[in-house]
């Protein structure tokens, strides 16, 4: 029979804010070889992102915001092979923004806001020419803002406010991108002209240019 009514065959799985609690080993996500869209936002079943999710071979969109996840992004980020939109905001991830992000060429929308990420931003971000929107606000980031971000030729939205980036100037290479939205702590910590930065005082409005076309994700 060509009919398929099991979870193994689903392309879209929406579990956001489900009333799930307790330990959850992630085994439900194994063998979901057709899954391209997964929303588990608001479910606090674990403090680490299950490996089975990062190993879903066709996954293009993952929304895992406000899940209470901890640990370092470096431990699982490179496992995503086809991911286009990845939202991990409002968790407790720590450590640095990994250089290995640049090994995911498909990634176009990444939200890491409101975590506990620290250190400086990697210059390798400049290699991510498909990235359209990148939210990093609400972390503990320090150091320079890499001018290499100016090489992110598809970038339209960049959120850097509410961090510990101080006594630096917004690189002209980033200003030259003419972003739709560029937010930073530019009232005091970051020098950025009003014709470059669009918001200098948190909370800044969060623009989102991408809305998932679920039919397209499924190949209809």
PDB file of C-alpha atoms in Angstrom:
ATOM      1  CA  UNK A   1       0.000   0.000   0.000  1.00  0.00           C
ATOM      2  CA  UNK A   2       1.158   3.544  -0.738  1.00  0.00           C
ATOM      3  CA  UNK A   3      -0.865   5.010   2.111  1.00  0.00           C
ATOM      4  CA  UNK A   4       1.065   6.341   5.048  1.00  0.00           C
ATOM      5  CA  UNK A   5      -0.650   7.222   8.297  1.00  0.00           C
ATOM      6  CA  UNK A   6       2.216   6.804  10.753  1.00  0.00           C
ATOM      7  CA  UNK A   7       4.289   9.564  12.345  1.00  0.00           C
ATOM      8  CA  UNK A   8       7.280   8.257  10.386  1.00  0.00           C
ATOM      9  CA  UNK A   9       5.804   9.723   7.199  1.00  0.00           C
ATOM     10  CA  UNK A  10       4.799  13.163   8.416  1.00  0.00           C
ATOM     11  CA  UNK A  11       6.408  16.261   6.923  1.00  0.00           C
ATOM     12  CA  UNK A  12       5.171  18.820   9.463  1.00  0.00           C
ATOM     13  CA  UNK A  13       4.976  18.338  13.229  1.00  0.00           C
ATOM     14  CA  UNK A  14       3.640  21.139  15.420  1.00  0.00           C
ATOM     15  CA  UNK A  15       3.906  20.524  19.156  1.00  0.00           C
ATOM     16  CA  UNK A  16       4.396  24.097  20.380  1.00  0.00           C
ATOM     17  CA  UNK A  17       3.147  24.820  23.892  1.00  0.00           C
ATOM     18  CA  UNK A  18       1.782  21.293  24.254  1.00  0.00           C
ATOM     19  CA  UNK A  19       1.099  20.156  27.780  1.00  0.00           C
ATOM     20  CA  UNK A  20       4.096  17.815  27.862  1.00  0.00           C
ATOM     21  CA  UNK A  21       6.303  17.531  30.933  1.00  0.00           C
ATOM     22  CA  UNK A  22       8.801  15.169  32.487  1.00  0.00           C
ATOM     23  CA  UNK A  23      11.784  13.381  30.995  1.00  0.00           C
ATOM     24  CA  UNK A  24      11.702  12.982  27.241  1.00  0.00           C
ATOM     25  CA  UNK A  25      14.543  11.110  25.566  1.00  0.00           C
ATOM     26  CA  UNK A  26      13.747  12.275  22.056  1.00  0.00           C
ATOM     27  CA  UNK A  27      13.151   8.775  20.695  1.00  0.00           C
ATOM     28  CA  UNK A  28       9.866   9.945  19.186  1.00  0.00           C
ATOM     29  CA  UNK A  29      11.942  11.896  16.650  1.00  0.00           C
ATOM     30  CA  UNK A  30      13.955   8.913  15.425  1.00  0.00           C
ATOM     31  CA  UNK A  31      13.204   7.630  11.940  1.00  0.00           C
ATOM     32  CA  UNK A  32      11.251  10.760  10.970  1.00  0.00           C
ATOM     33  CA  UNK A  33      12.975  10.758   7.607  1.00  0.00           C
ATOM     34  CA  UNK A  34      10.286  12.832   5.873  1.00  0.00           C
ATOM     35  CA  UNK A  35      10.047  15.571   8.499  1.00  0.00           C
ATOM     36  CA  UNK A  36      10.943  19.060   7.228  1.00  0.00           C
ATOM     37  CA  UNK A  37       9.163  21.328   9.761  1.00  0.00           C
ATOM     38  CA  UNK A  38       9.221  20.878  13.545  1.00  0.00           C
ATOM     39  CA  UNK A  39       7.890  23.272  16.194  1.00  0.00           C
ATOM     40  CA  UNK A  40       8.499  22.283  19.827  1.00  0.00           C
ATOM     41  CA  UNK A  41       8.473  25.838  21.210  1.00  0.00           C
ATOM     42  CA  UNK A  42       7.491  26.233  24.843  1.00  0.00           C
ATOM     43  CA  UNK A  43       7.813  22.550  25.726  1.00  0.00           C
ATOM     44  CA  UNK A  44      10.117  22.108  28.715  1.00  0.00           C
ATOM     45  CA  UNK A  45      10.703  18.374  28.669  1.00  0.00           C
ATOM     46  CA  UNK A  46      14.509  18.260  28.774  1.00  0.00           C
ATOM     47  CA  UNK A  47      17.475  20.543  29.366  1.00  0.00           C
ATOM     48  CA  UNK A  48      19.322  19.454  26.241  1.00  0.00           C
ATOM     49  CA  UNK A  49      18.222  19.353  22.631  1.00  0.00           C
ATOM     50  CA  UNK A  50      17.735  15.649  21.762  1.00  0.00           C
ATOM     51  CA  UNK A  51      20.323  14.312  19.301  1.00  0.00           C
ATOM     52  CA  UNK A  52      17.521  12.632  17.379  1.00  0.00           C
ATOM     53  CA  UNK A  53      16.256  16.079  16.316  1.00  0.00           C
ATOM     54  CA  UNK A  54      19.600  17.247  14.939  1.00  0.00           C
ATOM     55  CA  UNK A  55      19.859  13.989  12.986  1.00  0.00           C
ATOM     56  CA  UNK A  56      16.541  14.332  11.113  1.00  0.00           C
ATOM     57  CA  UNK A  57      17.915  14.206   7.551  1.00  0.00           C
ATOM     58  CA  UNK A  58      15.463  16.490   5.715  1.00  0.00           C
ATOM     59  CA  UNK A  59      14.737  19.000   8.487  1.00  0.00           C
ATOM     60  CA  UNK A  60      14.575  22.536   7.090  1.00  0.00           C
ATOM     61  CA  UNK A  61      12.774  24.445   9.856  1.00  0.00           C
ATOM     62  CA  UNK A  62      13.156  23.954  13.620  1.00  0.00           C
ATOM     63  CA  UNK A  63      11.506  26.144  16.243  1.00  0.00           C
ATOM     64  CA  UNK A  64      12.822  25.220  19.705  1.00  0.00           C
ATOM     65  CA  UNK A  65      12.321  28.493  21.585  1.00  0.00           C
ATOM     66  CA  UNK A  66      11.624  28.703  25.326  1.00  0.00           C
ATOM     67  CA  UNK A  67      12.400  25.029  25.965  1.00  0.00           C
ATOM     68  CA  UNK A  68      14.817  25.450  28.883  1.00  0.00           C
ATOM     69  CA  UNK A  69      17.682  24.021  26.832  1.00  0.00           C
ATOM     70  CA  UNK A  70      21.247  24.374  28.145  1.00  0.00           C
ATOM     71  CA  UNK A  71      24.734  23.572  26.891  1.00  0.00           C
ATOM     72  CA  UNK A  72      26.886  24.860  24.058  1.00  0.00           C
ATOM     73  CA  UNK A  73      25.740  25.291  20.473  1.00  0.00           C
ATOM     74  CA  UNK A  74      29.013  23.833  19.190  1.00  0.00           C
ATOM     75  CA  UNK A  75      27.959  20.392  20.409  1.00  0.00           C
ATOM     76  CA  UNK A  76      25.089  20.008  17.937  1.00  0.00           C
ATOM     77  CA  UNK A  77      24.981  22.845  15.379  1.00  0.00           C
ATOM     78  CA  UNK A  78      27.199  21.116  12.765  1.00  0.00           C
ATOM     79  CA  UNK A  79      24.796  18.152  12.746  1.00  0.00           C
ATOM     80  CA  UNK A  80      22.141  20.120  10.867  1.00  0.00           C
ATOM     81  CA  UNK A  81      22.607  19.481   7.152  1.00  0.00           C
ATOM     82  CA  UNK A  82      19.650  21.139   5.412  1.00  0.00           C
ATOM     83  CA  UNK A  83      18.324  23.550   8.021  1.00  0.00           C
ATOM     84  CA  UNK A  84      17.069  26.890   6.655  1.00  0.00           C
ATOM     85  CA  UNK A  85      15.328  28.373   9.676  1.00  0.00           C
ATOM     86  CA  UNK A  86      16.508  27.686  13.238  1.00  0.00           C
ATOM     87  CA  UNK A  87      15.010  29.477  16.227  1.00  0.00           C
ATOM     88  CA  UNK A  88      16.609  28.697  19.582  1.00  0.00           C
ATOM     89  CA  UNK A  89      15.716  31.925  21.395  1.00  0.00           C
ATOM     90  CA  UNK A  90      14.725  32.215  25.057  1.00  0.00           C
ATOM     91  CA  UNK A  91      16.773  29.241  26.249  1.00  0.00           C
ATOM     92  CA  UNK A  92      19.877  28.971  28.444  1.00  0.00           C
ATOM     93  CA  UNK A  93      22.519  28.161  25.838  1.00  0.00           C
ATOM     94  CA  UNK A  94      26.019  29.324  26.837  1.00  0.00           C
ATOM     95  CA  UNK A  95      29.496  29.427  25.333  1.00  0.00           C
ATOM     96  CA  UNK A  96      30.391  31.121  22.080  1.00  0.00           C
ATOM     97  CA  UNK A  97      28.564  31.580  18.817  1.00  0.00           C
ATOM     98  CA  UNK A  98      30.252  28.701  16.969  1.00  0.00           C
ATOM     99  CA  UNK A  99      32.513  29.218  13.974  1.00  0.00           C
ATOM    100  CA  UNK A 100      31.028  26.039  12.533  1.00  0.00           C
ATOM    101  CA  UNK A 101      27.809  27.915  11.734  1.00  0.00           C
ATOM    102  CA  UNK A 102      29.463  28.671   8.409  1.00  0.00           C
ATOM    103  CA  UNK A 103      29.390  24.945   7.601  1.00  0.00           C
ATOM    104  CA  UNK A 104      25.585  25.143   7.235  1.00  0.00           C
ATOM    105  CA  UNK A 105      25.260  26.935   3.876  1.00  0.00           C
ATOM    106  CA  UNK A 106      21.467  26.561   3.743  1.00  0.00           C
ATOM    107  CA  UNK A 107      20.857  28.545   6.945  1.00  0.00           C
ATOM    108  CA  UNK A 108      18.890  31.715   6.190  1.00  0.00           C
ATOM    109  CA  UNK A 109      17.136  32.578   9.454  1.00  0.00           C
ATOM    110  CA  UNK A 110      18.752  32.122  12.883  1.00  0.00           C
ATOM    111  CA  UNK A 111      17.491  33.310  16.248  1.00  0.00           C
ATOM    112  CA  UNK A 112      19.793  32.902  19.250  1.00  0.00           C
ATOM    113  CA  UNK A 113      18.372  35.818  21.215  1.00  0.00           C
ATOM    114  CA  UNK A 114      17.863  35.821  24.978  1.00  0.00           C
ATOM    115  CA  UNK A 115      20.362  33.120  25.865  1.00  0.00           C
ATOM    116  CA  UNK A 116      23.678  33.333  27.766  1.00  0.00           C
ATOM    117  CA  UNK A 117      26.094  33.326  24.830  1.00  0.00           C
ATOM    118  CA  UNK A 118      29.426  35.046  25.501  1.00  0.00           C
ATOM    119  CA  UNK A 119      32.700  35.909  23.811  1.00  0.00           C
ATOM    120  CA  UNK A 120      33.120  37.668  20.502  1.00  0.00           C
ATOM    121  CA  UNK A 121      31.327  36.984  17.249  1.00  0.00           C
ATOM    122  CA  UNK A 122      33.255  34.772  14.812  1.00  0.00           C
ATOM    123  CA  UNK A 123      34.521  36.364  11.606  1.00  0.00           C
ATOM    124  CA  UNK A 124      33.324  33.206   9.828  1.00  0.00           C
ATOM    125  CA  UNK A 125      29.812  34.664   9.872  1.00  0.00           C
ATOM    126  CA  UNK A 126      30.887  36.507   6.733  1.00  0.00           C
ATOM    127  CA  UNK A 127      30.856  33.201   4.838  1.00  0.00           C
ATOM    128  CA  UNK A 128      27.110  32.791   5.361  1.00  0.00           C
ATOM    129  CA  UNK A 129      25.889  34.360   2.141  1.00  0.00           C
ATOM    130  CA  UNK A 130      22.387  32.851   2.372  1.00  0.00           C
ATOM    131  CA  UNK A 131      21.657  34.281   5.831  1.00  0.00           C
ATOM    132  CA  UNK A 132      18.774  36.758   5.660  1.00  0.00           C
ATOM    133  CA  UNK A 133      18.014  37.398   9.315  1.00  0.00           C
ATOM    134  CA  UNK A 134      20.150  36.934  12.415  1.00  0.00           C
ATOM    135  CA  UNK A 135      19.025  37.741  15.949  1.00  0.00           C
ATOM    136  CA  UNK A 136      21.673  37.741  18.682  1.00  0.00           C
ATOM    137  CA  UNK A 137      20.195  40.264  21.114  1.00  0.00           C
ATOM    138  CA  UNK A 138      19.860  39.592  24.833  1.00  0.00           C
ATOM    139  CA  UNK A 139      23.128  37.719  25.357  1.00  0.00           C
ATOM    140  CA  UNK A 140      26.508  38.402  27.003  1.00  0.00           C
ATOM    141  CA  UNK A 141      28.504  38.967  23.813  1.00  0.00           C
ATOM    142  CA  UNK A 142      31.656  41.106  23.944  1.00  0.00           C
ATOM    143  CA  UNK A 143      34.452  42.225  21.657  1.00  0.00           C
ATOM    144  CA  UNK A 144      34.360  43.711  18.184  1.00  0.00           C
ATOM    145  CA  UNK A 145      31.543  43.540  15.680  1.00  0.00           C
ATOM    146  CA  UNK A 146      33.239  41.743  12.759  1.00  0.00           C
ATOM    147  CA  UNK A 147      33.417  43.765   9.555  1.00  0.00           C
ATOM    148  CA  UNK A 148      33.163  40.399   7.773  1.00  0.00           C
ATOM    149  CA  UNK A 149      29.410  40.487   8.462  1.00  0.00           C
ATOM    150  CA  UNK A 150      29.372  42.966   5.584  1.00  0.00           C
ATOM    151  CA  UNK A 151      30.017  39.991   3.288  1.00  0.00           C
ATOM    152  CA  UNK A 152      26.681  38.408   4.229  1.00  0.00           C
ATOM    153  CA  UNK A 153      25.172  39.488   0.936  1.00  0.00           C
ATOM    154  CA  UNK A 154      21.614  38.246   1.633  1.00  0.00           C
ATOM    155  CA  UNK A 155      21.375  39.764   5.117  1.00  0.00           C
ATOM    156  CA  UNK A 156      18.403  42.012   5.799  1.00  0.00           C
ATOM    157  CA  UNK A 157      17.941  41.889   9.585  1.00  0.00           C
ATOM    158  CA  UNK A 158      20.608  41.916  12.313  1.00  0.00           C
ATOM    159  CA  UNK A 159      19.838  42.243  16.028  1.00  0.00           C
ATOM    160  CA  UNK A 160      22.798  42.864  18.357  1.00  0.00           C
ATOM    161  CA  UNK A 161      21.285  44.949  21.148  1.00  0.00           C
ATOM    162  CA  UNK A 162      21.248  44.143  24.875  1.00  0.00           C
ATOM    163  CA  UNK A 163      24.741  42.599  24.925  1.00  0.00           C
ATOM    164  CA  UNK A 164      28.085  43.575  26.511  1.00  0.00           C
ATOM    165  CA  UNK A 165      29.600  44.868  23.265  1.00  0.00           C
ATOM    166  CA  UNK A 166      31.140  48.213  24.252  1.00  0.00           C
ATOM    167  CA  UNK A 167      33.403  50.981  22.964  1.00  0.00           C
ATOM    168  CA  UNK A 168      33.203  49.835  19.345  1.00  0.00           C
ATOM    169  CA  UNK A 169      31.872  51.295  16.132  1.00  0.00           C
ATOM    170  CA  UNK A 170      29.470  49.605  13.760  1.00  0.00           C
ATOM    171  CA  UNK A 171      31.657  48.666  10.760  1.00  0.00           C
ATOM    172  CA  UNK A 172      30.901  50.630   7.621  1.00  0.00           C
ATOM    173  CA  UNK A 173      30.822  47.318   5.743  1.00  0.00           C
ATOM    174  CA  UNK A 174      27.675  46.423   7.694  1.00  0.00           C
ATOM    175  CA  UNK A 175      26.127  49.870   7.248  1.00  0.00           C
ATOM    176  CA  UNK A 176      26.717  49.577   3.510  1.00  0.00           C
ATOM    177  CA  UNK A 177      24.404  46.560   3.382  1.00  0.00           C
ATOM    178  CA  UNK A 178      21.445  48.912   3.879  1.00  0.00           C
ATOM    179  CA  UNK A 179      19.674  46.493   6.196  1.00  0.00           C
ATOM    180  CA  UNK A 180      15.917  46.608   6.737  1.00  0.00           C
ATOM    181  CA  UNK A 181      16.551  46.397  10.500  1.00  0.00           C
ATOM    182  CA  UNK A 182      19.847  46.831  12.360  1.00  0.00           C
ATOM    183  CA  UNK A 183      19.681  47.125  16.134  1.00  0.00           C
ATOM    184  CA  UNK A 184      22.536  47.657  18.608  1.00  0.00           C
ATOM    185  CA  UNK A 185      23.285  49.364  21.921  1.00  0.00           C
ATOM    186  CA  UNK A 186      24.048  52.577  20.082  1.00  0.00           C
ATOM    187  CA  UNK A 187      22.858  55.049  22.695  1.00  0.00           C
ATOM    188  CA  UNK A 188      26.171  54.603  24.548  1.00  0.00           C
ATOM    189  CA  UNK A 189      28.156  51.392  23.902  1.00  0.00           C
ATOM    190  CA  UNK A 190      28.229  51.147  20.096  1.00  0.00           C
ATOM    191  CA  UNK A 191      28.865  54.061  17.752  1.00  0.00           C
ATOM    192  CA  UNK A 192      26.329  53.848  14.960  1.00  0.00           C
ATOM    193  CA  UNK A 193      24.755  56.642  12.929  1.00  0.00           C
ATOM    194  CA  UNK A 194      20.992  57.007  12.647  1.00  0.00           C
ATOM    195  CA  UNK A 195      21.137  56.295   8.929  1.00  0.00           C
ATOM    196  CA  UNK A 196      22.771  52.926   9.687  1.00  0.00           C
ATOM    197  CA  UNK A 197      21.166  51.564  12.862  1.00  0.00           C
ATOM    198  CA  UNK A 198      17.376  51.474  12.968  1.00  0.00           C
ATOM    199  CA  UNK A 199      17.048  50.965  16.751  1.00  0.00           C
ATOM    200  CA  UNK A 200      19.421  51.860  19.581  1.00  0.00           C
ATOM    201  CA  UNK A 201      17.325  51.306  22.713  1.00  0.00           C
ATOM    202  CA  UNK A 202      15.968  47.892  23.732  1.00  0.00           C
ATOM    203  CA  UNK A 203      13.401  46.536  23.421  1.00  0.00           C
ATOM    204  CA  UNK A 204      13.665  46.921  19.662  1.00  0.00           C
ATOM    205  CA  UNK A 205      10.877  45.783  17.357  1.00  0.00           C
ATOM    206  CA  UNK A 206      11.514  42.323  15.951  1.00  0.00           C
ATOM    207  CA  UNK A 207      10.973  42.206  12.213  1.00  0.00           C
ATOM    208  CA  UNK A 208      10.598  38.850  10.488  1.00  0.00           C
ATOM    209  CA  UNK A 209      10.743  38.799   6.713  1.00  0.00           C
ATOM    210  CA  UNK A 210      10.362  35.056   6.299  1.00  0.00           C
ATOM    211  CA  UNK A 211       7.119  33.170   6.795  1.00  0.00           C
ATOM    212  CA  UNK A 212       7.409  29.436   6.233  1.00  0.00           C
ATOM    213  CA  UNK A 213       5.539  28.230   3.167  1.00  0.00           C
ATOM    214  CA  UNK A 214       4.608  24.806   4.468  1.00  0.00           C
ATOM    215  CA  UNK A 215       3.291  23.551   1.148  1.00  0.00           C
ATOM    216  CA  UNK A 216       6.581  24.501  -0.464  1.00  0.00           C
ATOM    217  CA  UNK A 217       8.486  22.733   2.320  1.00  0.00           C
ATOM    218  CA  UNK A 218       6.574  19.565   1.491  1.00  0.00           C
ATOM    219  CA  UNK A 219       7.241  19.930  -2.223  1.00  0.00           C
ATOM    220  CA  UNK A 220       3.641  20.587  -3.263  1.00  0.00           C
TER     221      UNK A 220
END
